[in-house]
XYZ file of C-alpha atoms in Angstrom:
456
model
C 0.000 0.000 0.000
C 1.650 3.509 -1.279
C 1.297 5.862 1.261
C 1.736 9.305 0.988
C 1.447 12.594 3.896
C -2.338 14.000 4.004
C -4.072 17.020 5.504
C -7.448 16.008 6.538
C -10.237 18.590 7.996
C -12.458 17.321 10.093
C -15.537 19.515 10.472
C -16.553 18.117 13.643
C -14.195 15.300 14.814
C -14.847 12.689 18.323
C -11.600 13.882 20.428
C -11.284 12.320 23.776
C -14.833 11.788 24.312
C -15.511 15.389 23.250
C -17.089 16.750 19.939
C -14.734 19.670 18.613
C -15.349 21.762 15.559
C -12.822 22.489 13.143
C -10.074 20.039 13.909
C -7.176 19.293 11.378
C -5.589 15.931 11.266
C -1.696 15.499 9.817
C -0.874 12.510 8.587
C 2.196 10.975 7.535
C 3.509 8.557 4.882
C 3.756 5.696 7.658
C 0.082 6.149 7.824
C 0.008 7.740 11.048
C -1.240 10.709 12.638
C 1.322 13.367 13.057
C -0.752 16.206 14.964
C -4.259 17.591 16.099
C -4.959 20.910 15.900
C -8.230 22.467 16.767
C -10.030 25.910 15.726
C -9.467 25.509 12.527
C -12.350 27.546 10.910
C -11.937 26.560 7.174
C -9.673 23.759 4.994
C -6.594 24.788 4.425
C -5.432 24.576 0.591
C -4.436 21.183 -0.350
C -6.061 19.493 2.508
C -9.417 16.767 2.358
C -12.605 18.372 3.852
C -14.135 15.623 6.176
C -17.670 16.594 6.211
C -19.674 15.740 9.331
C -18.415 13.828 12.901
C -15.104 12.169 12.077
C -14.456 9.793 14.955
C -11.526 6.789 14.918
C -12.072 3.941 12.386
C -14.870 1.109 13.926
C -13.204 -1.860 14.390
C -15.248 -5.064 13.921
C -14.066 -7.547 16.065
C -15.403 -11.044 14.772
C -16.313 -11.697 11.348
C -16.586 -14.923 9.471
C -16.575 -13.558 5.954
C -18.646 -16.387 4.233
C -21.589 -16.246 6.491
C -22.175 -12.847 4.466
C -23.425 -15.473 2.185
C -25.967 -16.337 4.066
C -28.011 -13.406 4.537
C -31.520 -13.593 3.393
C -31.837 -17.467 3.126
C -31.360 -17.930 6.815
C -33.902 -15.935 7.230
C -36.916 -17.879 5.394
C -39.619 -19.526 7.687
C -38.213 -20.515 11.673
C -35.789 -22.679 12.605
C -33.196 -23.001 15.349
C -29.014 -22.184 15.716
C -28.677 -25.595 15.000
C -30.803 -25.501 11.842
C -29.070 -22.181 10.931
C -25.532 -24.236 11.163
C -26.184 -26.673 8.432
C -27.247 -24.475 6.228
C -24.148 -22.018 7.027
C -22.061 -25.907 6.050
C -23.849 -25.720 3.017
C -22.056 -22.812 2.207
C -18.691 -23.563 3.506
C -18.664 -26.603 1.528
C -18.222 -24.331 -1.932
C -15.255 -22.696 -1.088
C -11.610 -22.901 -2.384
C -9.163 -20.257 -1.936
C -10.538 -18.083 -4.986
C -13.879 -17.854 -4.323
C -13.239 -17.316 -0.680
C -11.337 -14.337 -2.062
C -13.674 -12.796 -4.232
C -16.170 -12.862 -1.288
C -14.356 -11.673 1.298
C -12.939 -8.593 -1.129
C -16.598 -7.699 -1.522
C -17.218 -8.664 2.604
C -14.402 -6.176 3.315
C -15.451 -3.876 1.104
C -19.205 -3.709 2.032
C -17.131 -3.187 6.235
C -15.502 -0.461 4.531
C -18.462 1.227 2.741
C -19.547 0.670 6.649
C -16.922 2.868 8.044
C -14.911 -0.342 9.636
C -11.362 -0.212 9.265
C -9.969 -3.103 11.027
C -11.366 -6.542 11.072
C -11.365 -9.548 13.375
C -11.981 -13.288 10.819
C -12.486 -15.895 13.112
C -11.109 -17.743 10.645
C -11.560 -21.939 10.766
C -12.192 -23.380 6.819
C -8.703 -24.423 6.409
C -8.641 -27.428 4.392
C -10.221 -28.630 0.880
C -13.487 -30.533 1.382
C -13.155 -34.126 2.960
C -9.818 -32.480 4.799
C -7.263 -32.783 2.610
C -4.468 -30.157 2.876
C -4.123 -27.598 0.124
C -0.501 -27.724 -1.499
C 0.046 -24.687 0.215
C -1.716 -25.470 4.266
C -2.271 -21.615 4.418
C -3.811 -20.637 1.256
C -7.410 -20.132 2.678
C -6.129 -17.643 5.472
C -3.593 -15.890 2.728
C -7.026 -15.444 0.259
C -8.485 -13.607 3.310
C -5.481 -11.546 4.118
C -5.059 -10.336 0.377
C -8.987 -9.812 0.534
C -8.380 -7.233 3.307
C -5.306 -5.607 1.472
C -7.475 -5.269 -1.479
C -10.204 -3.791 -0.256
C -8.283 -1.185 1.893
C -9.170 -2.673 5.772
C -6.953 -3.827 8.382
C -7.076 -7.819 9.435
C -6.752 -9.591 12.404
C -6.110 -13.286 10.976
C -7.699 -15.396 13.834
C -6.813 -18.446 12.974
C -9.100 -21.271 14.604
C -8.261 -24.560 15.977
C -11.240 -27.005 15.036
C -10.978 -30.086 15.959
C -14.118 -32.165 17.174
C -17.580 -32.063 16.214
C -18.889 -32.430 20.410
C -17.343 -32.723 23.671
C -17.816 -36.835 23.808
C -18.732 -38.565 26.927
C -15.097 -38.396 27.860
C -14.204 -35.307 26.961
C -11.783 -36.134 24.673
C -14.040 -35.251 21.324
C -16.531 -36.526 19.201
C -14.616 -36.907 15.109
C -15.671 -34.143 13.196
C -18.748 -34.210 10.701
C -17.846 -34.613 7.161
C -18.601 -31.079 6.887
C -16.228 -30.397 9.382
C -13.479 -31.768 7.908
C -12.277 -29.372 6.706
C -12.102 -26.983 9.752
C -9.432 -29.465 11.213
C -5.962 -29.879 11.232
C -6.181 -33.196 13.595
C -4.402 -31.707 16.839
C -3.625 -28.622 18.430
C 0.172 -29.611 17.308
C -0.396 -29.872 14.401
C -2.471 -26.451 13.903
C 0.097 -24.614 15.862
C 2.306 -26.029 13.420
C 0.781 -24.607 10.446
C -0.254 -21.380 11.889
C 3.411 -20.801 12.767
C 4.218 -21.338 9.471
C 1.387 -18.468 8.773
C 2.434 -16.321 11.014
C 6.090 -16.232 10.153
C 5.121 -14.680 6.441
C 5.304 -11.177 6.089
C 1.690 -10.381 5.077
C 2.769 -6.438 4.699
C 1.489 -3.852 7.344
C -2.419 -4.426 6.931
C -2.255 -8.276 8.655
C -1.489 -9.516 11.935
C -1.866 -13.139 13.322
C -3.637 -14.126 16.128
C -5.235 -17.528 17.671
C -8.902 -18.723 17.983
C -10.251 -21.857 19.686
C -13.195 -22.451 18.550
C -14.949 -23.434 21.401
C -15.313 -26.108 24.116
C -17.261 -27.899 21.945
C -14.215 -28.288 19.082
C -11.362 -28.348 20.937
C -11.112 -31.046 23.660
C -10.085 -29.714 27.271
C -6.251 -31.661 26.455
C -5.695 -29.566 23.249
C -6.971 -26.051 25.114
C -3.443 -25.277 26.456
C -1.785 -25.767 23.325
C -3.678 -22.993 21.961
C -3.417 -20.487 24.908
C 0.784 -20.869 24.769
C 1.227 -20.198 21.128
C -0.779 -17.171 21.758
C 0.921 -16.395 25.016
C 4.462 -17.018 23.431
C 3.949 -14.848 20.597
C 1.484 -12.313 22.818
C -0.984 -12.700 19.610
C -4.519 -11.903 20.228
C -6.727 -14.954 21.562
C -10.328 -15.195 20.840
C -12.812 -18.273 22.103
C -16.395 -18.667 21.163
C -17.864 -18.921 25.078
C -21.787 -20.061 25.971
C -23.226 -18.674 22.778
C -25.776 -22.054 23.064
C -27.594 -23.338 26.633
C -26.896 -27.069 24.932
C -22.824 -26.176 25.118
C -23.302 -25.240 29.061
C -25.199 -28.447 29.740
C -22.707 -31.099 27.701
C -19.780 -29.003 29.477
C -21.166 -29.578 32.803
C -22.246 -32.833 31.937
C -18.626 -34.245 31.137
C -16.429 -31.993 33.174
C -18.592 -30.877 36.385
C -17.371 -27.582 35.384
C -18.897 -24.635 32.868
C -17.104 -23.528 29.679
C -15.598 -20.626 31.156
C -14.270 -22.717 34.246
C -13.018 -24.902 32.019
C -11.280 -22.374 30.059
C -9.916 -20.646 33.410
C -8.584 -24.018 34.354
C -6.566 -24.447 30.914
C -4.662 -21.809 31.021
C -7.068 -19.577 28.361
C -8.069 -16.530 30.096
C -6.192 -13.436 30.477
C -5.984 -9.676 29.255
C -5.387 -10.501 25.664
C -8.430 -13.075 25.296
C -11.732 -12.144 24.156
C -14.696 -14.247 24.941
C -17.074 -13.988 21.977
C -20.982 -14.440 22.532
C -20.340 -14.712 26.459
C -24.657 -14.978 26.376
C -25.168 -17.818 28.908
C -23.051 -17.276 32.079
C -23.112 -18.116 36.047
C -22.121 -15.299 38.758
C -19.049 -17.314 38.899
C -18.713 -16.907 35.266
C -19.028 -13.222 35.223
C -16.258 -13.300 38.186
C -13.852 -15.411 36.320
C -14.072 -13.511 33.036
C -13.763 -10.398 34.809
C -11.084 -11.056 37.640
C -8.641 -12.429 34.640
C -9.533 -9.049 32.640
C -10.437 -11.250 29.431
C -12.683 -9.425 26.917
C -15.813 -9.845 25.600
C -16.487 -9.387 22.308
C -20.894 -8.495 21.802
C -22.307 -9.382 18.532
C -26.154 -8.375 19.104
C -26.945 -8.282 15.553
C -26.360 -12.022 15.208
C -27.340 -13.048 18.839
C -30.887 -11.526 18.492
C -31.104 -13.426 14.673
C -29.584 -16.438 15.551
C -32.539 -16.048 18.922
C -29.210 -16.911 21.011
C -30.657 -14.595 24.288
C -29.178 -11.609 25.799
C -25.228 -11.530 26.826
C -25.228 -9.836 30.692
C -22.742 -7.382 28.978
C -23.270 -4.699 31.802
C -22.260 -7.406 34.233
C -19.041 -8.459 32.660
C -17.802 -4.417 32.006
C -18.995 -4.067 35.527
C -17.157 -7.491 36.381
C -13.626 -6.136 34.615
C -14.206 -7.226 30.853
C -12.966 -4.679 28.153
C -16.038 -4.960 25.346
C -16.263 -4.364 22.271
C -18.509 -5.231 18.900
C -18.552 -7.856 16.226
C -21.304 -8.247 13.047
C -20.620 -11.791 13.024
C -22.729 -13.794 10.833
C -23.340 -10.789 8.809
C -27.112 -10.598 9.116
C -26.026 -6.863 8.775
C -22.921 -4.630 8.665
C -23.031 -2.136 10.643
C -21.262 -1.285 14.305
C -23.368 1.492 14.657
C -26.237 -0.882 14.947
C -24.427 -3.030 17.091
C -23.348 -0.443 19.460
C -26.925 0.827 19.826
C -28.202 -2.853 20.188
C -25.926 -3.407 22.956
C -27.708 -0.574 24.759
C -31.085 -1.284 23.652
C -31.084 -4.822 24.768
C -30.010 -4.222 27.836
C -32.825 -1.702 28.462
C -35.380 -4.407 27.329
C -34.186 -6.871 29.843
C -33.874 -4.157 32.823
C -36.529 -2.006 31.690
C -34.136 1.137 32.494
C -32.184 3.158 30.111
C -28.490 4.574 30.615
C -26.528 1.669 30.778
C -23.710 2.966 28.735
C -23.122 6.895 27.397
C -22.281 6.963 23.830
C -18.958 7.776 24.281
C -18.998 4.482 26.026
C -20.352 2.769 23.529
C -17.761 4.364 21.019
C -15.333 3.708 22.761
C -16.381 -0.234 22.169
C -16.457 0.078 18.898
C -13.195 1.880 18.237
C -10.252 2.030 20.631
C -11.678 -1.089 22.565
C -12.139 -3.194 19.566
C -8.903 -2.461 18.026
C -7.160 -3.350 21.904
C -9.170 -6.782 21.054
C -7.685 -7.191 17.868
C -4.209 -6.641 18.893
C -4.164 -2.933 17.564
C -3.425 -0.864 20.623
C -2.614 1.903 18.532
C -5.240 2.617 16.686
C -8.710 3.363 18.116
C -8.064 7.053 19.056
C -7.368 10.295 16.526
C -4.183 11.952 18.674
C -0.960 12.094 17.438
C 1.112 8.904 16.787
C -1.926 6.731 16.714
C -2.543 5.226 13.201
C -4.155 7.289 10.984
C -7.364 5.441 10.625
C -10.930 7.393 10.245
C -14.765 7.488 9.766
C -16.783 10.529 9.076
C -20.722 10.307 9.363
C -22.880 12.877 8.185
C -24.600 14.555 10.522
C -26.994 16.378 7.548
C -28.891 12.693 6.636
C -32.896 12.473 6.734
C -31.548 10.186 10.426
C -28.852 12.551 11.660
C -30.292 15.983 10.665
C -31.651 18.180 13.540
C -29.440 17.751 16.784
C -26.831 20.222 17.872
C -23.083 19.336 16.739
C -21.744 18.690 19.999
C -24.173 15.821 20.740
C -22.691 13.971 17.779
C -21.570 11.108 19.383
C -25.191 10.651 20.999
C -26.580 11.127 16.881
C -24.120 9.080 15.579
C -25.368 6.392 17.961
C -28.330 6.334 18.364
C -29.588 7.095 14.841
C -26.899 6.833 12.343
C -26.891 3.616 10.645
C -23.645 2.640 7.975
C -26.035 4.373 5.050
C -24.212 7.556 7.077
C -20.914 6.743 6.507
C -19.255 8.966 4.488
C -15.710 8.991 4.659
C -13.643 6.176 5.569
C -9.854 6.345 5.828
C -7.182 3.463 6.730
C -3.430 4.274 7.019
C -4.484 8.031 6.020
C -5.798 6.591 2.532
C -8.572 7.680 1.915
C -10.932 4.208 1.303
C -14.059 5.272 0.975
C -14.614 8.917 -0.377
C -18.248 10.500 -0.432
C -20.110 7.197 0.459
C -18.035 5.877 -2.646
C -15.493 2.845 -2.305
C -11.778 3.828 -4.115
C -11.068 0.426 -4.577
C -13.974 -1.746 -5.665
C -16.045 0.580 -7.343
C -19.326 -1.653 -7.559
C -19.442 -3.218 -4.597
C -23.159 -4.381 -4.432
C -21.948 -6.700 -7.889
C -18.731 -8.066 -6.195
C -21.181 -9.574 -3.558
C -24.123 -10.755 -5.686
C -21.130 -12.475 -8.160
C -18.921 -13.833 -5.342
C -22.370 -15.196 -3.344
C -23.509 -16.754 -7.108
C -21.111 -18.458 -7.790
C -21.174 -19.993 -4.225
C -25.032 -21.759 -5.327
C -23.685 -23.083 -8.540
């Protein structure tokens, strides 16, 4: 990526909380931000007027690019998670390295259009159908990682051990589904082993590595540890799905006398670098465990309230000592603006009070939390030295018109949606210009092509 030194103005830019008016933002040609001035009344000549409420690129924290696929069909007639999940392995069964490409160009792309700038892929279809090893073991994660480069985000690799299909009645793992072949590399050896191999490439400045364990359902309680150490050696982001499902509490308690997140804690898995994604069904002692070890949580309402998963006790766990922050997940929509408000929303329908978070708070999930999530604990802010990553949302829509400027952070969450996105910029390029992407000019055509070609 060619970078080169930028003056943007921000009419109105998020700073420290704070809505300020007329704020310039230097940037420099190692895409960072090299000052912050305020008062600025007009653009200078030769800088990039940012119309509206510029605030730090959203950073969505768990993705699984090919469940974009899915949106629409999963949503014909009723049906359960579980029902949801074989049609999602429906999907998953058509991809190889180029078409997983071409749809997660136009994924990242649609995140972009969305003002997101980094990305979290949960990342677990390794293999070619049946399980057999691409000549190169890598080349699904490397399609995913040139699919972020390409359409201008930031990526968080995540790449997920998958090994078992259920816990088994000893805990040692039921053989994965023929669907699931493919997730699995056999052991947590032998994934480390390949994701070391991943990890040692030099994927240029957009991609980092981290580690994902799929959950306690896929990765027997022996192979946990294995996991949590290559993380911990390499101090690479670690993400687990945690009691998304009731069914995944009961067959963990059933087995191991124990929870998932007990189990977890016991392993070796929690800590300040893991984020706990879901986190919907959990005990006091739960809530006490995840927040005593400072692990994240990572809220994806958008899915949760599709997929009818329940209600996370997100309050609970920030209250508890869990950093949160936002994911679209599945992809029923794209957009952290939605999934900030949701988090809010939902937890007024369940209390019946409002005020559970300020939108700064809320924000603050979706920017410099996330990124701290995703490994990028400098990003997430606009101040000087921070990466140079932005979103502007107009504040002049047929949602956002009316309110004073300085309540833009209260507009821009609680009635923006990502149709207000209007600028996004990574690195100080500027991505998406005027609601328009630079890169993939016809987005909406990249999807509907790379999701074709998935049915045939």
């Amino acid at each position: 990526m060619s970078l080169t030194a930028q003056t943007y103005w921000a009419e109105h830019a998020w700073l420290n909380g704070v809505v300020e008016p007329s704020v310039i933002i230097d940037t420099a040609t190692d895409g960072r931000i090299t000052a912050v001035r305020t008062g600025v009344p007009a653009p200078p000549p030769g800088s990039v007027a940012l119309r509206g409420l510029t605030v730090p690129g959203l950073a969505n924290v768990h993705s699984h690019a090919f469940h974009r696929a899915l949106r629409g069909t999963v949503q014909v007639g009723s049906g359960t998670f579980w029902t949801w999940r074989e049609i999602m392995y429906q999907f998953a069964a058509g991809l190889t390295p180029d078409s997983y490409f071409d749809l997660a160009r136009a994924v990242y792309a649609e995140m972009a259009l969305a003002g997101v700038t980094a990305v979290g892929e949960f990342h677990y279809v390794h293999h070619a159908p049946g399980g057999a090893r691409y000549d190169n073991a890598n080349a699904m994660g490397e399609a995913l990682i040139r699919a972020a480069a390409e359409a201008g985000i930031r990526i968080t690799l995540l790449d997920t051990c998958y090994l078992s299909s259920d816990i088994g009645k000893r805990g040692r793992g039921v053989a994965p589904n023929r669907h699931q072949l493919r997730f699995s590399d056999g052991s947590a050896e032998t994934w480390a082993e390949r994701v070391s191999a991943l990890a040692a490439a030099d994927h240029g400045g957009h991609a980092r590595i981290g580690a994902a364990i799929h959950s306690v359902r896929a990765v027997p309680a022996a192979e946990l540890r294995t996991v949590a150490q290559w993380a911990q050696d390499r101090r690479a982001p670690l993400h687990v799905h945690l009691s998304e499902q009731t069914a995944e509490n009961d067959s963990c308690r059933s087995v191991h006398g124990v929870t998932p997140t007990r189990l977890l804690a016991d392993h070796g898995v929690l800590g300040p670098r893991t984020t706990a994604v879901h986190a919907t069904h959990l005990s006091a002692e739960d809530i006490a465990l995840l927040g005593g070890s400072s692990t994240g949580v990572c809220m994806c309402p958008t899915t949760e309230r599709d997929l009818a998963d329940g209600i996370g006790p997100a309050k609970r766990l920030q209250d508890a000592g869990s950093r949160l922050s936002l994911g679209s997940d599945s992809h029923a929509v794209i957009d952290l603006l939605e999934e900030a408000r949701a988090m809010e929303l939902d937890e007024r329908l369940r209390t019946r009070a409002r005020g559970h978070w300020t939108a700064s708070q809320l924000l603050r999930a979706a920017t410099e939390q996330g990124h701290a999530s995703l490994g990028w604990t400098e990003a997430g802010r606009i101040e000087e030295g921070g990466l140079a990553d932005l979103t502007t949302i107009a504040l002049d829509s047929v949602r956002t018109a009316g309110p004073v400027p300085r309540l833009g952070a209260e507009t821009a969450v609680f009635a923006a949606t990502n149709a207000d996105v209007r600028h996004t910029v990574v690195a100080g390029r500027h991505i998406v210009r005027d609601g328009t992407h630079q890169l993939v000019p016809d987005v909406p055509t990249a999807l509907a092509d790379a999701i074709a070609a998935l049915r045939t």
